[in-house]
Short mmCIF file of C-alpha atoms in Angstrom, two decimals:
data_model
loop_
_atom_site.label_atom_id
_atom_site.label_comp_id
_atom_site.label_asym_id
_atom_site.label_seq_id
_atom_site.Cartn_x
_atom_site.Cartn_y
_atom_site.Cartn_z
CA MET A 23 7.18 -0.41 -50.50
CA LYS A 24 9.88 1.95 -51.72
CA PRO A 25 13.08 2.27 -49.66
CA PHE A 26 12.86 6.05 -49.31
CA PHE A 27 9.38 5.66 -47.80
CA LEU A 28 10.74 3.24 -45.16
CA ILE A 29 13.50 5.69 -44.34
CA TYR A 30 10.90 8.45 -43.95
CA ILE A 31 8.88 6.35 -41.49
CA ALA A 32 12.01 5.44 -39.51
CA VAL A 33 13.06 9.09 -39.21
CA PHE A 34 9.52 10.09 -38.17
CA VAL A 35 9.45 7.46 -35.42
CA LEU A 36 12.90 8.45 -34.12
CA VAL A 37 11.95 12.13 -34.00
CA GLY A 38 8.73 11.27 -32.17
CA VAL A 39 10.56 9.19 -29.56
CA SER A 40 13.19 11.89 -29.13
CA CYS A 41 10.58 14.58 -28.61
CA GLN A 42 8.75 12.39 -26.10
CA GLN A 43 11.93 11.78 -24.10
CA LYS A 44 12.78 15.47 -24.03
CA ARG A 45 9.34 16.57 -22.93
CA SER A 46 9.64 19.10 -20.15
CA HIS A 47 7.24 19.25 -17.21
CA VAL A 48 7.32 22.67 -15.57
CA CYS A 49 7.34 22.84 -11.77
CA GLU A 50 6.53 26.20 -10.21
CA ILE A 51 7.25 27.26 -6.65
CA SER A 52 5.41 30.33 -5.41
CA ILE A 53 6.80 31.68 -2.14
CA ASP A 54 5.22 34.43 -0.03
CA VAL A 55 7.01 35.77 3.05
CA SER A 56 5.34 37.92 5.69
CA GLN A 57 7.04 41.12 6.80
CA ASP A 58 8.00 39.74 10.20
CA ALA A 59 9.51 36.51 8.82
CA GLU A 60 13.01 35.71 7.59
CA ASP A 61 13.35 36.81 3.95
CA SER A 62 16.65 35.06 3.22
CA LEU A 63 16.01 31.67 1.66
CA SER A 64 17.76 28.68 0.06
CA VAL A 65 15.72 26.19 -1.96
CA TYR A 66 17.07 22.77 -2.93
CA CYS A 67 15.92 19.78 -4.95
CA TYR A 68 17.27 16.31 -4.24
CA GLU A 69 18.43 14.42 -7.34
CA PRO A 70 18.39 10.68 -6.49
CA ASP A 71 20.23 9.72 -9.69
CA TYR A 72 23.26 11.70 -8.54
CA ASN A 73 22.68 11.32 -4.78
CA ARG A 74 23.01 15.04 -4.21
CA SER A 75 20.98 18.20 -3.63
CA ARG A 76 20.82 20.82 -6.35
CA ILE A 77 20.35 24.51 -5.53
CA ILE A 78 17.27 26.05 -7.14
CA PHE A 79 17.53 29.42 -5.43
CA THR A 80 19.50 31.17 -2.74
CA GLY A 81 19.21 34.81 -1.72
CA LYS A 82 16.75 37.36 -0.34
CA ILE A 83 13.12 37.54 -1.38
CA VAL A 84 12.30 41.02 -2.65
CA ASP A 85 8.88 42.54 -1.81
CA GLY A 86 7.78 39.40 -0.02
CA HIS A 87 7.17 37.26 -3.10
CA LEU A 88 9.18 34.90 -5.25
CA LEU A 89 8.15 32.70 -8.19
CA LEU A 90 10.57 29.94 -9.18
CA SER A 91 10.38 27.62 -12.17
CA ASP A 92 12.17 24.30 -12.46
CA ASN A 93 12.00 21.90 -15.41
CA ASN A 94 11.35 18.20 -14.85
CA ASN A 95 12.14 15.99 -17.83
CA THR A 96 10.75 12.81 -16.26
CA GLY A 97 7.53 14.07 -14.71
CA VAL A 98 8.36 12.13 -11.53
CA SER A 99 7.79 13.85 -8.18
CA ARG A 100 10.99 14.78 -6.35
CA VAL A 101 11.98 15.64 -2.79
CA ALA A 102 12.68 19.33 -2.23
CA TYR A 103 13.35 21.47 0.82
CA PHE A 104 14.24 24.99 1.88
CA LEU A 105 16.18 26.66 4.67
CA CYS A 106 15.25 30.03 6.14
CA GLY A 107 18.19 32.31 6.87
CA GLU A 108 20.78 30.66 9.11
CA ASP A 109 18.29 28.05 10.30
CA THR A 110 19.53 24.48 9.83
CA VAL A 111 16.06 22.91 10.00
CA ALA A 112 15.00 21.71 6.56
CA HIS A 113 11.39 22.28 5.53
CA TYR A 114 10.53 19.46 3.15
CA PHE A 115 7.99 19.49 0.35
CA VAL A 116 7.31 17.63 -2.89
CA LEU A 117 8.34 19.23 -6.17
CA GLU A 118 6.21 17.94 -9.02
CA PRO A 119 4.70 19.20 -12.28
CA GLY A 120 2.32 22.04 -11.50
CA ARG A 121 2.51 24.68 -8.80
CA VAL A 122 3.40 24.57 -5.12
CA ASP A 123 2.42 27.49 -2.89
CA ILE A 124 4.59 28.19 0.16
CA ALA A 125 3.66 30.81 2.75
CA ILE A 126 6.35 31.64 5.30
CA GLU A 127 5.19 33.43 8.42
CA LYS A 128 6.98 34.11 11.68
CA GLU A 129 5.14 31.41 13.63
CA ARG A 130 4.30 28.89 10.92
CA ILE A 131 4.94 27.67 7.39
CA ARG A 132 2.18 26.50 5.06
CA ILE A 133 2.84 24.35 1.98
CA GLN A 134 -0.01 23.52 -0.37
CA GLY A 135 -1.02 23.35 -4.00
CA SER A 136 -0.39 19.78 -5.13
CA ARG A 137 -1.78 16.31 -4.43
CA SER A 138 1.48 14.97 -3.00
CA ASN A 139 1.95 17.91 -0.64
CA TYR A 140 -1.66 17.58 0.52
CA ASP A 141 -0.98 13.89 1.14
CA LEU A 142 2.09 14.83 3.20
CA PHE A 143 0.08 17.46 5.12
CA CYS A 144 -2.67 14.94 5.94
CA PHE A 145 -0.17 12.34 7.11
CA ARG A 146 1.59 14.79 9.42
CA ASN A 147 -1.78 15.81 10.88
CA SER A 148 -2.65 12.17 11.51
CA ILE A 149 0.54 11.71 13.50
CA LYS A 150 -0.06 14.98 15.38
CA ARG A 151 -3.57 13.88 16.37
CA ILE A 152 -2.23 10.62 17.76
CA ASP A 153 0.56 12.43 19.62
CA CYS A 154 -1.96 14.85 21.13
CA GLU A 155 -4.12 11.95 22.32
CA ARG A 156 -1.11 10.21 23.86
CA LYS A 157 -0.16 13.43 25.63
CA ARG A 158 -3.71 13.77 26.97
CA ILE A 159 -3.53 10.24 28.35
CA LYS A 160 -0.15 10.91 29.95
CA ASP A 161 -1.30 14.20 31.51
CA SER A 162 -4.43 12.53 32.90
CA TYR A 163 -2.36 9.68 34.32
CA LEU A 164 0.08 12.07 36.02
CA LYS A 165 -2.79 14.10 37.45
CA ASP A 166 -4.31 10.97 38.96
CA VAL A 167 -0.92 10.14 40.47
CA ARG A 168 -0.61 13.63 42.00
CA ASP A 169 -4.18 13.48 43.32
CA SER A 170 -3.58 9.98 44.72
CA VAL A 171 -6.67 8.64 42.93
CA LEU A 172 -4.91 6.26 40.57
CA ASN A 173 -6.06 2.65 40.79
CA GLU A 174 -5.05 -0.51 38.97
CA ALA A 175 -8.00 -0.46 36.55
CA VAL A 176 -7.41 3.15 35.48
CA GLU A 177 -3.68 2.53 35.11
CA MET A 178 -4.23 -0.56 32.97
CA ALA A 179 -6.74 1.27 30.76
CA ALA A 180 -4.32 4.15 30.21
CA PHE A 181 -1.45 1.78 29.45
CA THR A 182 -3.56 -0.24 26.98
CA ARG A 183 -4.85 2.84 25.16
CA ASP A 184 -1.38 4.36 24.89
CA SER A 185 0.04 1.08 23.57
CA VAL A 186 -2.65 0.92 20.88
CA LEU A 187 -1.89 4.47 19.81
CA ALA A 188 1.87 3.81 19.75
CA ASP A 189 1.31 0.76 17.55
CA SER A 190 -0.92 2.77 15.22
CA VAL A 191 1.92 5.27 14.68
CA GLN A 192 4.24 2.44 13.67
CA HIS A 193 1.58 0.99 11.36
CA LEU A 194 0.99 4.34 9.66
CA LEU A 195 4.72 4.95 9.17
CA VAL A 196 5.47 1.50 7.76
CA LYS A 197 2.48 1.55 5.42
CA ARG A 198 3.19 5.04 4.05
CA ILE A 199 6.96 4.64 3.72
CA GLY A 200 6.39 1.39 1.87
CA ARG A 201 4.92 3.23 -1.11
CA GLY A 202 8.38 4.40 -2.11
CA ASP A 203 7.37 7.78 -3.60
CA ALA A 204 8.65 11.27 -2.81
CA VAL A 205 6.25 11.67 0.11
CA SER A 206 7.49 8.36 1.53
CA ARG A 207 11.11 9.48 1.34
CA ILE A 208 10.29 12.70 3.20
CA ILE A 209 8.38 10.81 5.90
CA LYS A 210 11.21 8.32 6.29
CA GLU A 211 13.70 11.18 6.71
CA GLN A 212 11.60 13.12 9.22
CA TYR A 213 10.22 10.25 11.31
CA SER A 214 13.14 7.80 11.20
CA SER A 215 13.94 8.35 14.89
CA ARG A 216 10.42 7.19 15.82
CA LEU A 217 10.59 3.88 13.99
CA THR A 218 11.10 0.81 16.14
CA GLN A 219 13.53 -1.92 15.14
CA ALA A 220 10.59 -4.15 14.18
CA SER A 221 9.24 -1.41 11.90
CA TRP A 222 12.63 -0.95 10.26
CA GLU A 223 12.69 -4.64 9.47
CA LYS A 224 9.30 -4.40 7.78
CA ILE A 225 10.46 -1.48 5.65
CA LYS A 226 13.63 -3.25 4.55
#
């Protein structure tokens, strides 16, 4: 084989590898804000390699709609969040190749449009359902106390059911955080205060 042909192949391979490494995955963020909601917004993306948050956008949304585009050279899902106006509560979502749709209304915020964000939405709903059931048990228990109809059997049943539900929350958190993806990092950040010491040990 002639030397110049070998050189040609080597150059071709290097160019192919270089192009593959520089491949850009476009992430779009579509934001709609209702007329009665805060239209001042700051959007950030967390960069784990640098241990810092990078600003994607900050300012007012004109005419209630904003479309942002952010390049992702790795294709790996990342943690992102936004702040509304002077509010210090971060609204987390997953930024990944494709499009994320965010609707900001006065009473609620909806984030949808990607598999990871749907996964996050489903997990939060699972925790909410358990919390609602625990609240129902507590309210029923307190009502029985006020009505002086509480007996040992009812009290034990309520305690057992609540304990099972509390354990299920810990199980769900440990299992989901253990995956180590962007959704897991968001869940760990938002639900850290609810983790017991035993659960923390399992995560570590």
